Amino acid sequence: MDERDSFRRPSQCGCDGAQAFAERNAHASAPADPADAALSLVRILVLPGADEDAAERLGAKIGVPPLRDECVLDPSDLVARFDADGVSLQRGGLSMRADLAAMLPRLKAGRLNRELLVRAARIKGAQVGESPLRAVDATAGLGEDALLLAAAGFEVMLFERDPIIAALLADSLRRAREHPQLADAASRMHLAGADSVEAMPAIDPAPDVVYLDPMFPERRKSAAVKKKFQLIHYLEHPCDDQEALMRAALAAHPRKVVVKRPVKGPHLAGIKPSYSLAGKSVRYDCIVPVQ
């Protein structure tokens, strides 16, 4: 069945309309904390063959009990769908499943070494591969940037504060570890279930690199964003405390902090970098703390 077929109205599923409406709205009460509003509007759908434990854990995190009947869904619902193929995010006619295999063209040796992020993360005098360098991706998203670092030889700890995006990422990592061309790099990617701002100061031993890619409003309106990734934008939001994120990164005592910014954007938290590497649309600010 096409994933988009799950967005059938109750009358098309043969469900009683009043009963479906009541069941659906039993999970739709407004949250006490406005910051949780987006998550409270997410529906979790569990279908046969799915990882039910993962769905239950996600439901417990966001306070939304999983549903097992897609008849109660409305086409306007944002749905985290757990099925035999993994986890996907859906709304209306749009559906997306995180897939690191789409990054394979960028992992070829010649191209990987030219990636600005890989160049920015390098530590002078250190040879990646002899003694694995440790990186923290504090704003992992769907893991594409972390994959570049892992493919370049880094051991990468990934933090993603949004539990829905983290569930998509965890599913993508699971499949990547089974992919013959991704398994090696994916084995060096370790997803941590915590908020990076809270966790980074306690990381031991200290990482070599902390990478920050905070959301910023300009990216949310970019015409280059594919339609299916608009679904993620219901969950992502710009960094609400740049100073706290930067303080936490520096408190991890890395040898370098790398920050992704718009090419003409301001410095994160107003901290001037030691140097920058710039491309056409983005730049990487590199902050080398005094040791």
mmCIF file of C-alpha atoms in Angstrom:
data_model
loop_
_atom_site.group_PDB
_atom_site.id
_atom_site.type_symbol
_atom_site.label_atom_id
_atom_site.label_comp_id
_atom_site.label_asym_id
_atom_site.label_seq_id
_atom_site.Cartn_x
_atom_site.Cartn_y
_atom_site.Cartn_z
ATOM 1 C CA MET A 1 0.000 0.000 0.000
ATOM 2 C CA ASP A 2 1.219 3.482 -0.860
ATOM 3 C CA GLU A 3 2.115 5.341 2.342
ATOM 4 C CA ARG A 4 -0.115 8.217 1.283
ATOM 5 C CA ASP A 5 -3.111 5.867 1.295
ATOM 6 C CA SER A 6 -3.092 6.128 5.076
ATOM 7 C CA PHE A 7 -4.698 9.566 4.740
ATOM 8 C CA ARG A 8 -8.194 8.344 4.062
ATOM 9 C CA ARG A 9 -11.124 10.002 5.742
ATOM 10 C CA PRO A 10 -13.112 7.966 8.274
ATOM 11 C CA SER A 11 -15.989 7.432 5.841
ATOM 12 C CA GLN A 12 -13.552 5.790 3.396
ATOM 13 C CA CYS A 13 -12.328 3.370 6.073
ATOM 14 C CA GLY A 14 -15.761 2.228 7.058
ATOM 15 C CA CYS A 15 -15.398 3.680 10.575
ATOM 16 C CA ASP A 16 -18.270 5.277 12.427
ATOM 17 C CA GLY A 17 -17.732 9.023 11.999
ATOM 18 C CA ALA A 18 -18.737 10.079 15.521
ATOM 19 C CA GLN A 19 -16.688 7.348 17.166
ATOM 20 C CA ALA A 20 -13.620 8.178 15.041
ATOM 21 C CA PHE A 21 -13.949 11.877 15.846
ATOM 22 C CA ALA A 22 -14.143 11.171 19.575
ATOM 23 C CA GLU A 23 -11.151 8.800 19.554
ATOM 24 C CA ARG A 24 -9.025 11.192 17.529
ATOM 25 C CA ASN A 25 -9.778 14.173 19.734
ATOM 26 C CA ALA A 26 -9.162 12.219 22.915
ATOM 27 C CA HIS A 27 -5.467 12.693 22.114
ATOM 28 C CA ALA A 28 -5.688 16.312 21.021
ATOM 29 C CA SER A 29 -5.906 18.276 24.275
ATOM 30 C CA ALA A 30 -3.833 21.445 24.352
ATOM 31 C CA PRO A 31 -0.528 21.176 26.257
ATOM 32 C CA ALA A 32 0.110 23.244 29.375
ATOM 33 C CA ASP A 33 3.485 24.308 27.994
ATOM 34 C CA PRO A 34 3.177 26.258 24.705
ATOM 35 C CA ALA A 35 6.648 25.014 23.713
ATOM 36 C CA ASP A 36 5.168 21.514 23.417
ATOM 37 C CA ALA A 37 2.311 22.591 21.159
ATOM 38 C CA ALA A 38 3.811 21.214 17.933
ATOM 39 C CA LEU A 39 4.518 17.814 19.471
ATOM 40 C CA SER A 40 1.038 17.593 21.004
ATOM 41 C CA LEU A 41 -0.459 17.837 17.511
ATOM 42 C CA VAL A 42 1.544 14.894 16.190
ATOM 43 C CA ARG A 43 -0.253 11.564 15.850
ATOM 44 C CA ILE A 44 1.652 8.306 16.262
ATOM 45 C CA LEU A 45 0.346 5.482 14.092
ATOM 46 C CA VAL A 46 1.493 1.898 14.689
ATOM 47 C CA LEU A 47 0.807 -0.660 11.951
ATOM 48 C CA PRO A 48 1.488 -4.427 11.812
ATOM 49 C CA GLY A 49 5.167 -5.331 11.644
ATOM 50 C CA ALA A 50 6.290 -2.046 13.239
ATOM 51 C CA ASP A 51 8.723 -1.635 16.116
ATOM 52 C CA GLU A 52 6.005 -1.210 18.739
ATOM 53 C CA ASP A 53 8.476 -0.588 21.561
ATOM 54 C CA ALA A 54 9.983 2.368 19.680
ATOM 55 C CA ALA A 55 6.511 3.795 19.050
ATOM 56 C CA GLU A 56 5.573 3.431 22.712
ATOM 57 C CA ARG A 57 8.810 5.129 23.819
ATOM 58 C CA LEU A 58 8.125 8.030 21.475
ATOM 59 C CA GLY A 59 4.557 8.303 22.723
ATOM 60 C CA ALA A 60 5.768 8.428 26.320
ATOM 61 C CA LYS A 61 8.249 11.190 25.472
ATOM 62 C CA ILE A 62 5.715 13.490 23.831
ATOM 63 C CA GLY A 63 2.625 12.483 25.820
ATOM 64 C CA VAL A 64 0.686 11.191 22.813
ATOM 65 C CA PRO A 65 -0.613 7.596 23.035
ATOM 66 C CA PRO A 66 0.026 5.626 19.816
ATOM 67 C CA LEU A 67 -2.958 4.801 17.638
ATOM 68 C CA ARG A 68 -3.421 1.503 15.839
ATOM 69 C CA ASP A 69 -6.309 2.452 13.576
ATOM 70 C CA GLU A 70 -5.572 4.811 10.718
ATOM 71 C CA CYS A 71 -9.284 5.405 10.242
ATOM 72 C CA VAL A 72 -9.232 7.967 13.051
ATOM 73 C CA LEU A 73 -6.679 10.141 11.271
ATOM 74 C CA ASP A 74 -7.539 13.301 9.425
ATOM 75 C CA PRO A 75 -5.678 14.398 6.244
ATOM 76 C CA SER A 76 -4.455 17.493 8.101
ATOM 77 C CA ASP A 77 -2.767 15.444 10.856
ATOM 78 C CA LEU A 78 1.013 15.335 11.120
ATOM 79 C CA VAL A 79 1.666 11.623 11.588
ATOM 80 C CA ALA A 80 4.695 9.681 12.777
ATOM 81 C CA ARG A 81 3.967 6.361 11.082
ATOM 82 C CA PHE A 82 5.591 3.166 12.354
ATOM 83 C CA ASP A 83 5.251 0.229 9.963
ATOM 84 C CA ALA A 84 7.194 -2.810 8.808
ATOM 85 C CA ASP A 85 9.523 -0.590 6.738
ATOM 86 C CA GLY A 86 10.429 1.716 9.607
ATOM 87 C CA VAL A 87 9.384 5.244 10.538
ATOM 88 C CA SER A 88 8.050 7.980 8.289
ATOM 89 C CA LEU A 89 6.523 11.425 8.752
ATOM 90 C CA GLN A 90 3.337 12.216 6.844
ATOM 91 C CA ARG A 91 0.777 14.931 6.338
ATOM 92 C CA GLY A 92 -1.807 15.135 3.611
ATOM 93 C CA GLY A 93 -0.212 14.028 0.364
ATOM 94 C CA LEU A 94 3.348 14.444 1.622
ATOM 95 C CA SER A 95 5.448 11.634 3.077
ATOM 96 C CA MET A 96 9.110 11.418 3.998
ATOM 97 C CA ARG A 97 11.423 8.802 5.438
ATOM 98 C CA ALA A 98 14.968 9.760 6.440
ATOM 99 C CA ASP A 99 17.436 7.982 4.168
ATOM 100 C CA LEU A 100 21.201 8.396 4.516
ATOM 101 C CA ALA A 101 21.713 6.442 1.289
ATOM 102 C CA ALA A 102 20.896 9.671 -0.563
ATOM 103 C CA MET A 103 24.268 10.951 0.679
ATOM 104 C CA LEU A 104 26.308 8.259 -1.112
ATOM 105 C CA PRO A 105 27.463 10.520 -4.013
ATOM 106 C CA ARG A 106 28.997 12.914 -1.467
ATOM 107 C CA LEU A 107 30.899 10.124 0.281
ATOM 108 C CA LYS A 108 33.159 9.284 -2.638
ATOM 109 C CA ALA A 109 36.777 9.789 -1.595
ATOM 110 C CA GLY A 110 37.620 12.668 -3.905
ATOM 111 C CA ARG A 111 34.452 14.580 -3.124
ATOM 112 C CA LEU A 112 34.383 13.839 0.609
ATOM 113 C CA ASN A 113 37.780 15.431 1.146
ATOM 114 C CA ARG A 114 36.536 18.605 -0.545
ATOM 115 C CA GLU A 115 33.468 18.941 1.672
ATOM 116 C CA LEU A 116 33.709 22.243 3.564
ATOM 117 C CA LEU A 117 32.480 20.635 6.785
ATOM 118 C CA VAL A 118 35.143 17.917 6.638
ATOM 119 C CA ARG A 119 37.820 20.523 5.975
ATOM 120 C CA ALA A 120 36.524 22.726 8.815
ATOM 121 C CA ALA A 121 36.472 19.835 11.304
ATOM 122 C CA ARG A 122 40.052 18.723 10.686
ATOM 123 C CA ILE A 123 42.448 19.149 13.584
ATOM 124 C CA LYS A 124 45.864 20.449 12.597
ATOM 125 C CA GLY A 125 48.515 17.825 13.103
ATOM 126 C CA ALA A 126 46.007 15.022 13.744
ATOM 127 C CA GLN A 127 45.645 12.143 11.317
ATOM 128 C CA VAL A 128 42.086 10.875 11.117
ATOM 129 C CA GLY A 129 42.297 7.096 10.907
ATOM 130 C CA GLU A 130 45.377 6.567 13.074
ATOM 131 C CA SER A 131 43.647 7.474 16.325
ATOM 132 C CA PRO A 132 39.942 8.190 15.707
ATOM 133 C CA LEU A 133 38.991 11.755 16.437
ATOM 134 C CA ARG A 134 35.790 12.309 18.418
ATOM 135 C CA ALA A 135 33.128 14.714 17.208
ATOM 136 C CA VAL A 136 29.840 15.824 18.717
ATOM 137 C CA ASP A 137 27.024 16.868 16.397
ATOM 138 C CA ALA A 138 24.944 18.877 18.849
ATOM 139 C CA THR A 139 22.118 19.605 16.376
ATOM 140 C CA ALA A 140 21.996 16.396 14.362
ATOM 141 C CA GLY A 141 18.699 16.719 12.485
ATOM 142 C CA LEU A 142 18.487 13.797 10.053
ATOM 143 C CA GLY A 143 22.196 13.026 10.374
ATOM 144 C CA GLU A 144 23.558 14.052 6.966
ATOM 145 C CA ASP A 145 26.385 16.214 8.317
ATOM 146 C CA ALA A 146 27.255 13.641 10.975
ATOM 147 C CA LEU A 147 27.517 11.044 8.203
ATOM 148 C CA LEU A 148 30.079 13.207 6.390
ATOM 149 C CA LEU A 149 32.177 13.373 9.556
ATOM 150 C CA ALA A 150 31.825 9.642 10.219
ATOM 151 C CA ALA A 151 32.764 8.806 6.623
ATOM 152 C CA ALA A 152 35.869 10.976 7.100
ATOM 153 C CA GLY A 153 36.860 8.789 10.062
ATOM 154 C CA PHE A 154 35.408 10.605 13.069
ATOM 155 C CA GLU A 155 33.573 8.837 15.883
ATOM 156 C CA VAL A 156 30.438 10.979 16.091
ATOM 157 C CA MET A 157 27.996 11.407 18.974
ATOM 158 C CA LEU A 158 24.688 12.780 17.687
ATOM 159 C CA PHE A 159 22.221 14.843 19.715
ATOM 160 C CA GLU A 160 18.756 15.769 18.414
ATOM 161 C CA ARG A 161 16.396 17.478 20.837
ATOM 162 C CA ASP A 162 13.159 16.909 18.882
ATOM 163 C CA PRO A 163 11.929 13.372 19.691
ATOM 164 C CA ILE A 164 10.086 12.933 16.370
ATOM 165 C CA ILE A 165 13.152 13.875 14.323
ATOM 166 C CA ALA A 166 15.268 11.687 16.629
ATOM 167 C CA ALA A 167 12.959 8.738 15.879
ATOM 168 C CA LEU A 168 13.358 9.320 12.132
ATOM 169 C CA LEU A 169 17.126 9.545 12.601
ATOM 170 C CA ALA A 170 17.297 6.368 14.689
ATOM 171 C CA ASP A 171 15.383 4.470 12.007
ATOM 172 C CA SER A 172 17.640 5.859 9.288
ATOM 173 C CA LEU A 173 20.754 4.834 11.240
ATOM 174 C CA ARG A 174 19.353 1.323 11.688
ATOM 175 C CA ARG A 175 18.960 0.928 7.939
ATOM 176 C CA ALA A 176 22.333 2.554 7.220
ATOM 177 C CA ARG A 177 24.084 -0.027 9.407
ATOM 178 C CA GLU A 178 22.605 -2.721 7.169
ATOM 179 C CA HIS A 179 23.660 -0.959 3.935
ATOM 180 C CA PRO A 180 26.917 -2.338 2.475
ATOM 181 C CA GLN A 181 28.177 1.101 1.432
ATOM 182 C CA LEU A 182 27.130 2.903 4.605
ATOM 183 C CA ALA A 183 27.696 0.311 7.322
ATOM 184 C CA ASP A 184 31.275 1.312 8.094
ATOM 185 C CA ALA A 185 30.535 5.015 8.534
ATOM 186 C CA ALA A 186 27.207 4.350 10.297
ATOM 187 C CA SER A 187 29.009 2.158 12.851
ATOM 188 C CA ARG A 188 30.816 5.317 13.999
ATOM 189 C CA MET A 189 27.564 7.266 14.515
ATOM 190 C CA HIS A 190 26.109 7.063 18.024
ATOM 191 C CA LEU A 191 22.723 8.649 18.758
ATOM 192 C CA ALA A 192 22.369 10.002 22.296
ATOM 193 C CA GLY A 193 18.903 10.440 23.752
ATOM 194 C CA ALA A 194 19.454 13.784 25.459
ATOM 195 C CA ASP A 195 19.415 17.537 24.930
ATOM 196 C CA SER A 196 22.910 18.577 23.859
ATOM 197 C CA VAL A 197 22.806 21.807 25.881
ATOM 198 C CA GLU A 198 22.347 19.782 29.053
ATOM 199 C CA ALA A 199 24.616 16.887 28.071
ATOM 200 C CA MET A 200 27.680 18.474 26.481
ATOM 201 C CA PRO A 201 29.314 19.882 29.640
ATOM 202 C CA ALA A 202 29.392 16.357 31.115
ATOM 203 C CA ILE A 203 30.915 14.564 28.107
ATOM 204 C CA ASP A 204 34.029 12.651 29.135
ATOM 205 C CA PRO A 205 36.541 12.379 27.597
ATOM 206 C CA ALA A 206 36.342 15.760 25.924
ATOM 207 C CA PRO A 207 35.545 15.635 22.197
ATOM 208 C CA ASP A 208 37.982 16.899 19.607
ATOM 209 C CA VAL A 209 35.269 18.783 17.705
ATOM 210 C CA VAL A 210 31.797 20.088 18.534
ATOM 211 C CA TYR A 211 29.664 20.856 15.491
ATOM 212 C CA LEU A 212 26.700 23.250 15.689
ATOM 213 C CA ASP A 213 24.122 23.737 12.951
ATOM 214 C CA PRO A 214 21.336 25.722 14.644
ATOM 215 C CA MET A 215 18.234 26.444 12.633
ATOM 216 C CA PHE A 216 17.864 30.019 11.478
ATOM 217 C CA PRO A 217 14.817 31.691 9.892
ATOM 218 C CA GLU A 218 16.422 32.227 6.480
ATOM 219 C CA ARG A 219 16.651 28.465 5.929
ATOM 220 C CA ARG A 220 13.001 27.879 6.762
ATOM 221 C CA LYS A 221 11.898 30.008 3.819
ATOM 222 C CA SER A 222 14.470 28.788 1.323
ATOM 223 C CA ALA A 223 13.078 27.923 -2.108
ATOM 224 C CA ALA A 224 15.711 25.217 -2.333
ATOM 225 C CA VAL A 225 14.053 23.148 0.388
ATOM 226 C CA LYS A 226 12.313 20.143 -1.161
ATOM 227 C CA LYS A 227 8.596 19.934 -0.569
ATOM 228 C CA LYS A 228 8.769 16.733 1.437
ATOM 229 C CA PHE A 229 11.203 18.337 3.899
ATOM 230 C CA GLN A 230 8.567 20.960 4.630
ATOM 231 C CA LEU A 231 7.186 18.323 6.981
ATOM 232 C CA ILE A 232 10.294 18.596 9.146
ATOM 233 C CA HIS A 233 9.742 22.342 9.413
ATOM 234 C CA TYR A 234 6.588 21.725 11.429
ATOM 235 C CA LEU A 235 8.921 20.412 14.132
ATOM 236 C CA GLU A 236 12.181 22.330 13.690
ATOM 237 C CA HIS A 237 12.526 25.861 14.942
ATOM 238 C CA PRO A 238 15.407 28.315 15.109
ATOM 239 C CA CYS A 239 17.825 28.110 17.998
ATOM 240 C CA ASP A 240 16.031 29.878 20.852
ATOM 241 C CA ASP A 241 19.116 30.425 23.013
ATOM 242 C CA GLN A 242 22.282 30.834 20.984
ATOM 243 C CA GLU A 243 24.314 31.799 24.029
ATOM 244 C CA ALA A 244 23.320 28.654 25.943
ATOM 245 C CA LEU A 245 24.178 26.442 22.956
ATOM 246 C CA MET A 246 27.575 28.049 22.533
ATOM 247 C CA ARG A 247 28.313 27.950 26.274
ATOM 248 C CA ALA A 248 27.491 24.249 26.380
ATOM 249 C CA ALA A 249 29.708 23.569 23.352
ATOM 250 C CA LEU A 250 32.655 25.359 24.935
ATOM 251 C CA ALA A 251 31.983 23.679 28.286
ATOM 252 C CA ALA A 252 32.655 20.326 26.604
ATOM 253 C CA HIS A 253 36.285 21.544 26.253
ATOM 254 C CA PRO A 254 36.728 20.588 22.596
ATOM 255 C CA ARG A 255 39.802 21.441 20.584
ATOM 256 C CA LYS A 256 37.530 23.167 18.085
ATOM 257 C CA VAL A 257 33.913 24.317 17.697
ATOM 258 C CA VAL A 258 32.576 24.419 14.135
ATOM 259 C CA VAL A 259 29.428 26.444 13.455
ATOM 260 C CA LYS A 260 27.395 26.356 10.226
ATOM 261 C CA ARG A 261 25.987 29.757 9.286
ATOM 262 C CA PRO A 262 24.438 31.506 6.279
ATOM 263 C CA VAL A 263 27.316 32.853 4.207
ATOM 264 C CA LYS A 264 26.423 36.452 5.138
ATOM 265 C CA GLY A 265 24.821 35.688 8.495
ATOM 266 C CA PRO A 266 25.947 36.956 11.898
ATOM 267 C CA HIS A 267 28.268 34.996 14.153
ATOM 268 C CA LEU A 268 26.502 32.621 16.531
ATOM 269 C CA ALA A 269 26.114 34.217 19.979
ATOM 270 C CA GLY A 270 28.229 37.105 18.682
ATOM 271 C CA ILE A 271 31.463 35.138 19.064
ATOM 272 C CA LYS A 272 34.026 35.936 16.412
ATOM 273 C CA PRO A 273 35.603 32.765 14.977
ATOM 274 C CA SER A 274 39.313 32.053 14.773
ATOM 275 C CA TYR A 275 38.806 31.549 11.028
ATOM 276 C CA SER A 276 36.046 30.624 8.559
ATOM 277 C CA LEU A 277 35.583 28.524 5.433
ATOM 278 C CA ALA A 278 32.901 29.879 3.097
ATOM 279 C CA GLY A 279 31.013 28.426 0.165
ATOM 280 C CA LYS A 280 28.328 29.969 -2.037
ATOM 281 C CA SER A 281 25.481 29.806 0.469
ATOM 282 C CA VAL A 282 26.965 28.695 3.807
ATOM 283 C CA ARG A 283 30.118 29.182 5.797
ATOM 284 C CA TYR A 284 31.731 27.287 8.643
ATOM 285 C CA ASP A 285 33.008 29.396 11.521
ATOM 286 C CA CYS A 286 35.817 27.651 13.389
ATOM 287 C CA ILE A 287 36.436 28.602 17.002
ATOM 288 C CA VAL A 288 39.654 27.310 18.530
ATOM 289 C CA PRO A 289 39.500 27.762 22.318
ATOM 290 C CA VAL A 290 42.660 28.555 24.217
ATOM 291 C CA GLN A 291 43.782 25.322 25.816
#
